mmCIF file of C-alpha atoms in Angstrom:
data_model
loop_
_atom_site.group_PDB
_atom_site.id
_atom_site.type_symbol
_atom_site.label_atom_id
_atom_site.label_comp_id
_atom_site.label_asym_id
_atom_site.label_seq_id
_atom_site.Cartn_x
_atom_site.Cartn_y
_atom_site.Cartn_z
ATOM 1 C CA UNK A 1 -132.486 -3.408 91.525
ATOM 2 C CA UNK A 2 -130.484 -4.384 94.608
ATOM 3 C CA UNK A 3 -131.989 -5.107 98.023
ATOM 4 C CA UNK A 4 -130.287 -5.678 101.399
ATOM 5 C CA UNK A 5 -132.227 -8.250 103.449
ATOM 6 C CA UNK A 6 -131.828 -8.491 107.215
ATOM 7 C CA UNK A 7 -131.438 -12.234 107.897
ATOM 8 C CA UNK A 8 -131.788 -13.544 111.450
ATOM 9 C CA UNK A 9 -131.541 -17.214 110.510
ATOM 10 C CA UNK A 10 -135.242 -17.816 111.113
ATOM 11 C CA UNK A 11 -137.785 -19.006 108.589
ATOM 12 C CA UNK A 12 -139.368 -15.586 108.031
ATOM 13 C CA UNK A 13 -136.289 -13.639 106.977
ATOM 14 C CA UNK A 14 -135.043 -16.662 105.010
ATOM 15 C CA UNK A 15 -138.207 -16.812 102.906
ATOM 16 C CA UNK A 16 -138.247 -13.027 102.526
ATOM 17 C CA UNK A 17 -134.817 -13.257 100.909
ATOM 18 C CA UNK A 18 -135.921 -16.168 98.712
ATOM 19 C CA UNK A 19 -139.088 -14.428 97.502
ATOM 20 C CA UNK A 20 -137.212 -11.262 96.587
ATOM 21 C CA UNK A 21 -134.689 -13.267 94.576
ATOM 22 C CA UNK A 22 -137.566 -15.013 92.788
ATOM 23 C CA UNK A 23 -138.989 -11.580 91.956
ATOM 24 C CA UNK A 24 -135.764 -10.706 90.157
ATOM 25 C CA UNK A 25 -133.970 -8.556 92.708
ATOM 26 C CA UNK A 26 -130.224 -8.665 93.280
ATOM 27 C CA UNK A 27 -130.382 -9.858 96.893
ATOM 28 C CA UNK A 28 -127.691 -9.614 99.551
ATOM 29 C CA UNK A 29 -128.307 -11.024 103.009
ATOM 30 C CA UNK A 30 -126.924 -9.288 106.077
ATOM 31 C CA UNK A 31 -126.904 -10.680 109.622
ATOM 32 C CA UNK A 32 -126.065 -8.650 112.705
ATOM 33 C CA UNK A 33 -123.800 -9.988 115.439
ATOM 34 C CA UNK A 34 -125.503 -8.718 118.585
ATOM 35 C CA UNK A 35 -124.026 -10.685 121.468
ATOM 36 C CA UNK A 36 -123.675 -8.280 124.362
ATOM 37 C CA UNK A 37 -120.503 -7.101 126.046
ATOM 38 C CA UNK A 38 -120.809 -6.925 129.807
ATOM 39 C CA UNK A 39 -118.477 -3.943 130.111
ATOM 40 C CA UNK A 40 -120.812 -1.750 128.080
ATOM 41 C CA UNK A 41 -123.918 -2.494 130.161
ATOM 42 C CA UNK A 42 -124.495 0.250 132.698
ATOM 43 C CA UNK A 43 -125.622 -2.102 135.462
ATOM 44 C CA UNK A 44 -123.361 -5.195 135.482
ATOM 45 C CA UNK A 45 -125.243 -8.450 135.054
ATOM 46 C CA UNK A 46 -124.461 -12.119 134.875
ATOM 47 C CA UNK A 47 -125.525 -12.942 131.345
ATOM 48 C CA UNK A 48 -127.647 -16.006 130.678
ATOM 49 C CA UNK A 49 -127.089 -18.440 127.810
ATOM 50 C CA UNK A 50 -129.295 -17.678 124.827
ATOM 51 C CA UNK A 51 -131.652 -20.251 123.369
ATOM 52 C CA UNK A 52 -130.785 -21.652 119.897
ATOM 53 C CA UNK A 53 -133.967 -20.092 118.470
ATOM 54 C CA UNK A 54 -132.886 -16.585 119.470
ATOM 55 C CA UNK A 55 -131.911 -14.181 116.693
ATOM 56 C CA UNK A 56 -128.847 -13.337 118.796
ATOM 57 C CA UNK A 57 -127.571 -16.910 118.993
ATOM 58 C CA UNK A 58 -124.561 -18.283 117.143
ATOM 59 C CA UNK A 59 -126.786 -21.061 115.770
ATOM 60 C CA UNK A 60 -129.066 -18.518 114.119
ATOM 61 C CA UNK A 61 -126.166 -16.787 112.366
ATOM 62 C CA UNK A 62 -124.906 -20.120 111.071
ATOM 63 C CA UNK A 63 -128.405 -20.927 109.787
ATOM 64 C CA UNK A 64 -128.578 -17.550 108.026
ATOM 65 C CA UNK A 65 -125.335 -18.289 106.190
ATOM 66 C CA UNK A 66 -126.512 -21.788 105.233
ATOM 67 C CA UNK A 67 -129.793 -20.397 103.922
ATOM 68 C CA UNK A 68 -128.014 -17.754 101.844
ATOM 69 C CA UNK A 69 -125.847 -20.471 100.283
ATOM 70 C CA UNK A 70 -128.896 -22.669 99.682
ATOM 71 C CA UNK A 71 -130.883 -20.004 97.814
ATOM 72 C CA UNK A 72 -127.827 -18.627 96.007
ATOM 73 C CA UNK A 73 -127.336 -15.129 97.423
ATOM 74 C CA UNK A 74 -124.355 -13.390 98.979
ATOM 75 C CA UNK A 75 -124.262 -13.003 102.747
ATOM 76 C CA UNK A 76 -122.239 -10.945 105.199
ATOM 77 C CA UNK A 77 -122.189 -10.482 108.971
ATOM 78 C CA UNK A 78 -121.855 -7.091 110.635
ATOM 79 C CA UNK A 79 -120.679 -6.676 114.217
ATOM 80 C CA UNK A 80 -123.066 -4.410 116.149
ATOM 81 C CA UNK A 81 -122.379 -5.718 119.656
ATOM 82 C CA UNK A 82 -121.443 -2.337 121.120
ATOM 83 C CA UNK A 83 -124.324 -0.488 119.455
ATOM 84 C CA UNK A 84 -126.864 -3.126 120.518
ATOM 85 C CA UNK A 85 -125.746 -2.934 124.125
ATOM 86 C CA UNK A 86 -125.849 0.866 124.132
ATOM 87 C CA UNK A 87 -129.205 1.343 122.428
ATOM 88 C CA UNK A 88 -131.159 -1.765 123.433
ATOM 89 C CA UNK A 89 -129.811 -3.720 126.419
ATOM 90 C CA UNK A 90 -128.755 -0.697 128.474
ATOM 91 C CA UNK A 91 -132.067 1.192 128.027
ATOM 92 C CA UNK A 92 -133.998 -2.051 128.661
ATOM 93 C CA UNK A 93 -132.316 -2.516 132.042
ATOM 94 C CA UNK A 94 -132.588 1.177 132.904
ATOM 95 C CA UNK A 95 -136.309 1.271 132.092
ATOM 96 C CA UNK A 96 -137.127 -1.718 134.304
ATOM 97 C CA UNK A 97 -135.027 -0.165 137.078
ATOM 98 C CA UNK A 98 -137.383 2.832 136.914
ATOM 99 C CA UNK A 99 -140.506 0.673 137.104
ATOM 100 C CA UNK A 100 -141.256 0.900 133.372
ATOM 101 C CA UNK A 101 -142.151 -1.869 130.901
ATOM 102 C CA UNK A 102 -140.058 -1.396 127.726
ATOM 103 C CA UNK A 103 -140.332 -3.253 124.429
ATOM 104 C CA UNK A 104 -136.801 -4.225 123.305
ATOM 105 C CA UNK A 105 -137.951 -5.195 119.787
ATOM 106 C CA UNK A 106 -139.142 -1.630 119.237
ATOM 107 C CA UNK A 107 -135.880 -0.254 120.612
ATOM 108 C CA UNK A 108 -133.971 -2.516 118.239
ATOM 109 C CA UNK A 109 -136.066 -1.605 115.207
ATOM 110 C CA UNK A 110 -135.744 2.095 115.926
ATOM 111 C CA UNK A 111 -132.027 2.251 116.719
ATOM 112 C CA UNK A 112 -130.359 -0.835 115.253
ATOM 113 C CA UNK A 113 -132.036 -3.000 112.639
ATOM 114 C CA UNK A 114 -133.442 -0.503 110.166
ATOM 115 C CA UNK A 115 -130.891 2.233 110.798
ATOM 116 C CA UNK A 116 -128.018 -0.104 109.950
ATOM 117 C CA UNK A 117 -129.807 -1.798 107.062
ATOM 118 C CA UNK A 118 -130.209 1.680 105.568
ATOM 119 C CA UNK A 119 -126.575 2.522 106.266
ATOM 120 C CA UNK A 120 -125.383 -0.680 104.599
ATOM 121 C CA UNK A 121 -127.731 -0.174 101.648
ATOM 122 C CA UNK A 122 -126.341 3.321 101.091
ATOM 123 C CA UNK A 123 -122.742 2.116 101.373
ATOM 124 C CA UNK A 124 -123.312 -0.722 98.901
ATOM 125 C CA UNK A 125 -125.459 1.157 96.422
ATOM 126 C CA UNK A 126 -128.630 -0.836 97.122
ATOM 127 C CA UNK A 127 -132.038 0.509 96.178
ATOM 128 C CA UNK A 128 -134.050 -1.181 98.932
ATOM 129 C CA UNK A 129 -133.901 -2.846 102.330
ATOM 130 C CA UNK A 130 -136.092 -5.764 103.421
ATOM 131 C CA UNK A 131 -136.997 -7.851 106.468
ATOM 132 C CA UNK A 132 -139.234 -10.825 107.254
ATOM 133 C CA UNK A 133 -141.822 -8.848 109.222
ATOM 134 C CA UNK A 134 -145.497 -9.596 108.665
ATOM 135 C CA UNK A 135 -146.647 -6.131 107.641
ATOM 136 C CA UNK A 136 -147.182 -4.208 104.404
ATOM 137 C CA UNK A 137 -145.919 -0.983 102.873
ATOM 138 C CA UNK A 138 -147.966 0.804 100.242
ATOM 139 C CA UNK A 139 -147.691 4.181 98.581
ATOM 140 C CA UNK A 140 -150.505 6.691 98.962
ATOM 141 C CA UNK A 141 -151.868 8.077 95.709
ATOM 142 C CA UNK A 142 -153.088 11.143 97.580
ATOM 143 C CA UNK A 143 -150.142 12.170 99.752
ATOM 144 C CA UNK A 144 -147.212 10.462 98.004
ATOM 145 C CA UNK A 145 -146.133 9.131 101.385
ATOM 146 C CA UNK A 146 -145.484 5.476 102.158
ATOM 147 C CA UNK A 147 -148.099 3.871 104.395
ATOM 148 C CA UNK A 148 -147.438 1.077 106.887
ATOM 149 C CA UNK A 149 -150.278 -1.465 107.090
ATOM 150 C CA UNK A 150 -151.042 -4.605 109.062
ATOM 151 C CA UNK A 151 -150.043 -7.924 107.526
ATOM 152 C CA UNK A 152 -152.901 -9.974 106.124
ATOM 153 C CA UNK A 153 -152.173 -12.739 108.663
ATOM 154 C CA UNK A 154 -153.581 -10.973 111.717
ATOM 155 C CA UNK A 155 -152.301 -13.718 114.022
ATOM 156 C CA UNK A 156 -148.765 -12.818 112.952
ATOM 157 C CA UNK A 157 -149.168 -9.106 112.198
ATOM 158 C CA UNK A 158 -146.023 -7.229 113.315
ATOM 159 C CA UNK A 159 -146.899 -3.694 112.264
ATOM 160 C CA UNK A 160 -147.019 -2.703 115.960
ATOM 161 C CA UNK A 161 -143.248 -3.040 116.412
ATOM 162 C CA UNK A 162 -142.563 -1.033 113.224
ATOM 163 C CA UNK A 163 -144.308 2.204 114.191
ATOM 164 C CA UNK A 164 -140.906 3.811 114.926
ATOM 165 C CA UNK A 165 -139.871 3.786 111.256
ATOM 166 C CA UNK A 166 -139.364 7.007 109.338
ATOM 167 C CA UNK A 167 -140.580 7.921 105.867
ATOM 168 C CA UNK A 168 -137.107 7.536 104.371
ATOM 169 C CA UNK A 169 -137.014 3.952 105.664
ATOM 170 C CA UNK A 170 -140.574 3.089 104.635
ATOM 171 C CA UNK A 171 -140.032 4.451 101.133
ATOM 172 C CA UNK A 172 -137.212 1.930 100.560
ATOM 173 C CA UNK A 173 -138.619 -0.980 102.562
ATOM 174 C CA UNK A 174 -139.743 -4.294 101.072
ATOM 175 C CA UNK A 175 -141.858 -6.621 103.249
ATOM 176 C CA UNK A 176 -142.546 -9.669 101.062
ATOM 177 C CA UNK A 177 -144.305 -11.617 103.840
ATOM 178 C CA UNK A 178 -146.990 -8.994 104.400
ATOM 179 C CA UNK A 179 -149.291 -10.635 101.875
ATOM 180 C CA UNK A 180 -148.678 -14.173 103.151
ATOM 181 C CA UNK A 181 -149.687 -16.286 106.135
ATOM 182 C CA UNK A 182 -147.251 -18.031 108.422
ATOM 183 C CA UNK A 183 -148.470 -21.420 107.155
ATOM 184 C CA UNK A 184 -147.713 -20.398 103.578
ATOM 185 C CA UNK A 185 -144.233 -19.271 104.566
ATOM 186 C CA UNK A 186 -143.453 -22.526 106.370
ATOM 187 C CA UNK A 187 -144.696 -24.521 103.386
ATOM 188 C CA UNK A 188 -142.324 -22.652 101.062
ATOM 189 C CA UNK A 189 -139.453 -23.356 103.480
ATOM 190 C CA UNK A 190 -140.345 -27.069 103.574
ATOM 191 C CA UNK A 191 -140.393 -27.302 99.792
ATOM 192 C CA UNK A 192 -136.968 -25.670 99.677
ATOM 193 C CA UNK A 193 -135.747 -28.050 102.385
ATOM 194 C CA UNK A 194 -134.408 -25.166 104.459
ATOM 195 C CA UNK A 195 -133.228 -25.959 107.976
ATOM 196 C CA UNK A 196 -135.119 -22.865 109.141
ATOM 197 C CA UNK A 197 -138.409 -24.595 108.255
ATOM 198 C CA UNK A 198 -138.096 -26.718 111.387
ATOM 199 C CA UNK A 199 -136.969 -23.899 113.672
ATOM 200 C CA UNK A 200 -139.603 -23.236 116.374
ATOM 201 C CA UNK A 201 -141.005 -19.774 116.969
ATOM 202 C CA UNK A 202 -138.766 -17.680 119.213
ATOM 203 C CA UNK A 203 -140.848 -16.231 122.033
ATOM 204 C CA UNK A 204 -138.167 -14.962 124.393
ATOM 205 C CA UNK A 205 -136.401 -11.609 124.327
ATOM 206 C CA UNK A 206 -133.460 -12.300 122.038
ATOM 207 C CA UNK A 207 -130.606 -11.155 124.298
ATOM 208 C CA UNK A 208 -131.986 -12.614 127.513
ATOM 209 C CA UNK A 209 -131.978 -16.350 126.836
ATOM 210 C CA UNK A 210 -133.484 -18.906 129.152
ATOM 211 C CA UNK A 211 -136.947 -17.711 128.031
ATOM 212 C CA UNK A 212 -137.391 -15.709 131.249
ATOM 213 C CA UNK A 213 -136.415 -12.046 131.443
ATOM 214 C CA UNK A 214 -137.097 -11.985 135.186
ATOM 215 C CA UNK A 215 -134.096 -14.270 135.652
ATOM 216 C CA UNK A 216 -132.048 -11.844 133.547
ATOM 217 C CA UNK A 217 -133.135 -8.845 135.621
ATOM 218 C CA UNK A 218 -132.558 -10.666 138.913
ATOM 219 C CA UNK A 219 -128.867 -10.592 138.077
ATOM 220 C CA UNK A 220 -128.676 -6.811 138.347
ATOM 221 C CA UNK A 221 -125.840 -5.940 140.678
ATOM 222 C CA UNK A 222 -127.871 -3.629 142.907
ATOM 223 C CA UNK A 223 -131.119 -4.845 144.475
ATOM 224 C CA UNK A 224 -133.110 -2.366 146.524
ATOM 225 C CA UNK A 225 -136.108 -3.965 148.187
ATOM 226 C CA UNK A 226 -139.164 -2.042 149.242
ATOM 227 C CA UNK A 227 -142.770 -2.347 150.419
ATOM 228 C CA UNK A 228 -145.650 -4.081 148.665
ATOM 229 C CA UNK A 229 -148.710 -2.018 149.596
ATOM 230 C CA UNK A 230 -152.410 -2.828 149.359
ATOM 231 C CA UNK A 231 -153.829 0.101 147.380
ATOM 232 C CA UNK A 232 -157.238 -0.222 149.043
ATOM 233 C CA UNK A 233 -156.144 -0.355 152.685
ATOM 234 C CA UNK A 234 -152.699 1.217 152.563
ATOM 235 C CA UNK A 235 -151.378 -1.749 154.531
ATOM 236 C CA UNK A 236 -147.914 -3.130 153.793
ATOM 237 C CA UNK A 237 -148.355 -6.771 152.820
ATOM 238 C CA UNK A 238 -144.724 -7.705 152.263
ATOM 239 C CA UNK A 239 -141.492 -6.620 150.621
ATOM 240 C CA UNK A 240 -140.343 -6.848 147.027
ATOM 241 C CA UNK A 241 -136.799 -7.588 145.856
ATOM 242 C CA UNK A 242 -136.586 -4.690 143.395
ATOM 243 C CA UNK A 243 -139.149 -2.825 141.297
ATOM 244 C CA UNK A 244 -137.462 -4.005 138.079
ATOM 245 C CA UNK A 245 -138.862 -7.490 138.720
ATOM 246 C CA UNK A 246 -142.471 -6.310 138.364
ATOM 247 C CA UNK A 247 -144.816 -4.933 135.744
ATOM 248 C CA UNK A 248 -148.400 -3.666 135.783
ATOM 249 C CA UNK A 249 -150.885 -6.552 135.810
ATOM 250 C CA UNK A 250 -148.411 -9.045 137.263
ATOM 251 C CA UNK A 251 -149.741 -11.606 139.736
ATOM 252 C CA UNK A 252 -146.938 -14.147 140.107
ATOM 253 C CA UNK A 253 -143.809 -13.756 142.237
ATOM 254 C CA UNK A 254 -145.378 -11.279 144.655
ATOM 255 C CA UNK A 255 -144.569 -13.503 147.627
ATOM 256 C CA UNK A 256 -147.487 -12.308 149.744
ATOM 257 C CA UNK A 257 -150.366 -14.158 151.382
ATOM 258 C CA UNK A 258 -153.472 -11.993 151.194
ATOM 259 C CA UNK A 259 -156.247 -14.585 150.960
ATOM 260 C CA UNK A 260 -157.309 -13.193 147.576
ATOM 261 C CA UNK A 261 -155.855 -12.704 144.110
ATOM 262 C CA UNK A 262 -153.874 -9.469 143.912
ATOM 263 C CA UNK A 263 -152.180 -7.838 140.926
ATOM 264 C CA UNK A 264 -149.604 -5.108 140.517
ATOM 265 C CA UNK A 265 -151.551 -1.945 139.760
ATOM 266 C CA UNK A 266 -148.909 0.738 140.295
ATOM 267 C CA UNK A 267 -145.124 0.943 140.503
ATOM 268 C CA UNK A 268 -143.824 4.034 142.307
ATOM 269 C CA UNK A 269 -140.112 4.395 141.600
ATOM 270 C CA UNK A 270 -139.790 7.505 143.790
ATOM 271 C CA UNK A 271 -141.067 5.544 146.813
ATOM 272 C CA UNK A 272 -139.529 2.251 145.632
ATOM 273 C CA UNK A 273 -142.970 0.762 146.284
ATOM 274 C CA UNK A 274 -145.220 -1.768 144.564
ATOM 275 C CA UNK A 275 -148.977 -1.236 144.912
ATOM 276 C CA UNK A 276 -151.313 -4.202 144.503
ATOM 277 C CA UNK A 277 -155.062 -4.528 144.176
ATOM 278 C CA UNK A 278 -157.884 -6.622 142.667
ATOM 279 C CA UNK A 279 -157.911 -7.528 138.985
ATOM 280 C CA UNK A 280 -160.325 -4.759 138.036
ATOM 281 C CA UNK A 281 -157.895 -2.178 139.439
ATOM 282 C CA UNK A 282 -155.383 -3.138 136.748
ATOM 283 C CA UNK A 283 -157.955 -2.250 134.063
ATOM 284 C CA UNK A 284 -157.654 1.268 132.700
ATOM 285 C CA UNK A 285 -159.259 3.416 130.017
ATOM 286 C CA UNK A 286 -156.829 6.279 129.634
ATOM 287 C CA UNK A 287 -153.187 7.255 129.664
ATOM 288 C CA UNK A 288 -150.772 9.824 128.247
ATOM 289 C CA UNK A 289 -148.414 8.948 125.388
ATOM 290 C CA UNK A 290 -145.236 10.869 124.544
ATOM 291 C CA UNK A 291 -142.518 10.898 121.896
ATOM 292 C CA UNK A 292 -145.046 10.358 119.113
ATOM 293 C CA UNK A 293 -143.816 9.231 115.722
ATOM 294 C CA UNK A 294 -146.472 10.265 113.191
ATOM 295 C CA UNK A 295 -145.889 7.708 110.458
ATOM 296 C CA UNK A 296 -147.878 9.577 107.837
ATOM 297 C CA UNK A 297 -148.030 13.352 108.309
ATOM 298 C CA UNK A 298 -151.149 13.604 106.173
ATOM 299 C CA UNK A 299 -153.210 11.643 108.719
ATOM 300 C CA UNK A 300 -151.852 13.564 111.685
ATOM 301 C CA UNK A 301 -154.622 15.789 113.063
ATOM 302 C CA UNK A 302 -151.987 18.467 113.574
ATOM 303 C CA UNK A 303 -151.608 18.702 109.805
ATOM 304 C CA UNK A 304 -155.325 18.441 108.961
ATOM 305 C CA UNK A 305 -156.760 21.679 110.245
ATOM 306 C CA UNK A 306 -155.574 21.376 113.844
ATOM 307 C CA UNK A 307 -158.255 19.034 115.212
ATOM 308 C CA UNK A 308 -157.926 18.470 118.948
ATOM 309 C CA UNK A 309 -158.902 14.797 118.777
ATOM 310 C CA UNK A 310 -159.475 11.912 116.393
ATOM 311 C CA UNK A 311 -160.915 8.412 116.487
ATOM 312 C CA UNK A 312 -158.681 5.382 116.053
ATOM 313 C CA UNK A 313 -158.141 1.856 117.228
ATOM 314 C CA UNK A 314 -155.224 1.570 119.624
ATOM 315 C CA UNK A 315 -152.940 -1.325 120.509
ATOM 316 C CA UNK A 316 -150.706 -1.356 123.618
ATOM 317 C CA UNK A 317 -149.210 -4.845 123.210
ATOM 318 C CA UNK A 318 -148.046 -6.581 120.068
ATOM 319 C CA UNK A 319 -150.372 -9.584 120.414
ATOM 320 C CA UNK A 320 -153.553 -7.788 121.508
ATOM 321 C CA UNK A 321 -156.324 -6.657 119.196
ATOM 322 C CA UNK A 322 -156.415 -2.921 118.595
ATOM 323 C CA UNK A 323 -159.467 -1.468 120.337
ATOM 324 C CA UNK A 324 -161.560 1.684 119.667
ATOM 325 C CA UNK A 325 -160.454 4.878 121.386
ATOM 326 C CA UNK A 326 -160.376 8.642 121.113
ATOM 327 C CA UNK A 327 -156.930 10.210 120.860
ATOM 328 C CA UNK A 328 -156.709 13.775 122.248
ATOM 329 C CA UNK A 329 -153.796 15.801 120.922
ATOM 330 C CA UNK A 330 -151.946 17.713 123.653
ATOM 331 C CA UNK A 331 -149.095 18.891 121.421
ATOM 332 C CA UNK A 332 -147.077 17.463 118.536
ATOM 333 C CA UNK A 333 -145.274 14.943 120.768
ATOM 334 C CA UNK A 334 -147.964 14.157 123.371
ATOM 335 C CA UNK A 335 -151.502 12.727 123.251
ATOM 336 C CA UNK A 336 -154.009 11.356 125.728
ATOM 337 C CA UNK A 337 -155.696 8.081 124.778
ATOM 338 C CA UNK A 338 -159.152 7.287 126.158
ATOM 339 C CA UNK A 339 -160.432 3.830 125.249
ATOM 340 C CA UNK A 340 -164.143 3.214 124.808
ATOM 341 C CA UNK A 341 -163.791 0.282 127.219
ATOM 342 C CA UNK A 342 -161.196 -0.384 129.959
ATOM 343 C CA UNK A 343 -158.179 -2.394 128.803
ATOM 344 C CA UNK A 344 -155.948 -4.812 130.678
ATOM 345 C CA UNK A 345 -152.899 -3.314 132.381
ATOM 346 C CA UNK A 346 -151.644 -0.381 130.288
ATOM 347 C CA UNK A 347 -148.141 0.197 131.672
ATOM 348 C CA UNK A 348 -145.734 3.134 131.463
ATOM 349 C CA UNK A 349 -142.934 2.197 129.087
ATOM 350 C CA UNK A 350 -145.170 0.218 126.755
ATOM 351 C CA UNK A 351 -145.876 1.579 123.292
ATOM 352 C CA UNK A 352 -149.334 2.669 122.157
ATOM 353 C CA UNK A 353 -149.908 2.454 118.393
ATOM 354 C CA UNK A 354 -152.816 4.135 116.586
ATOM 355 C CA UNK A 355 -154.581 2.559 113.603
ATOM 356 C CA UNK A 356 -157.079 3.729 111.003
ATOM 357 C CA UNK A 357 -158.325 0.370 109.772
ATOM 358 C CA UNK A 358 -155.199 -1.450 108.604
ATOM 359 C CA UNK A 359 -153.080 1.707 108.381
ATOM 360 C CA UNK A 360 -150.814 2.853 111.206
ATOM 361 C CA UNK A 361 -151.226 6.550 111.982
ATOM 362 C CA UNK A 362 -148.420 6.723 114.514
ATOM 363 C CA UNK A 363 -147.423 5.662 117.974
ATOM 364 C CA UNK A 364 -145.482 6.561 121.089
ATOM 365 C CA UNK A 365 -144.569 5.490 124.618
ATOM 366 C CA UNK A 366 -147.007 5.469 127.547
ATOM 367 C CA UNK A 367 -145.705 7.712 130.344
ATOM 368 C CA UNK A 368 -148.554 7.916 132.864
ATOM 369 C CA UNK A 369 -152.210 7.221 133.453
#
């Protein structure tokens, strides 16, 4: 059985490839060349140098090739620069320009990584695709659908960024790290003497570099400043340099002296205004989610007798704990989420993902409160 493994050059994808080979699969590693082309970005920017730990860096591609040689598998590189700019970088910039808070990893998983792994697998006659994500895929004995579950290492669980996958992708997806902890993975890499074992965790957005996406966004060609308004008094406290430099819950870089701690609580793109208020004003219990991807149709309330609501735990950021909520179905593509307790800074553009225990039910993008 042949499997195509997406290899970024990091320790996780390296060990995923190794484990699959040890399990007897015919493994082929594939790395994507994703360096952006300025001409294809809708708003011209001065690009920043990427950090060596980034999955977009030249160093990471070299490491992926070295790892493939070390563990004895074939390896190829596929140029997706144009596609990555069109489907990830461009929408990322456009979303921030509208006052939204996008997740580029989710954009990449939905439009680039898994779509092209599937394409390559089909072209090369492979049975499966695989990545180094910390999540699990299991078949349901009841529905015959593939279920996406949290990884057992909850500190590393990456199921949140995979909610955009389709059944055809899940049914052919191998996630060998889902049953392992990060410490176990690093120990395997050390025993194999892989260079990736010493590679630090990459925390920055891969195509931004410099570990600071605000610096990336500051290089947008057009900057339209506007008012920063106190939501309680309506008073203008200062001026911002562009709404794309702000997100809900932000406190730093406001450049105002108010005598008290203020946070961004609303971004109004139509008025080109930033509204600020006390910390509690950035807490919210409810919001509307659109463009829902129901990962398993059998657990969708729309396919279980037409219930108007269901209970779930909901996560709105990859590193937060999913919290109890009621999800009210508006139509097949829209729901309203009402948390039991207020949560910190839900922001339009972020993704909300619904869980039933360890199993993902679906997810979508927050559009309004």
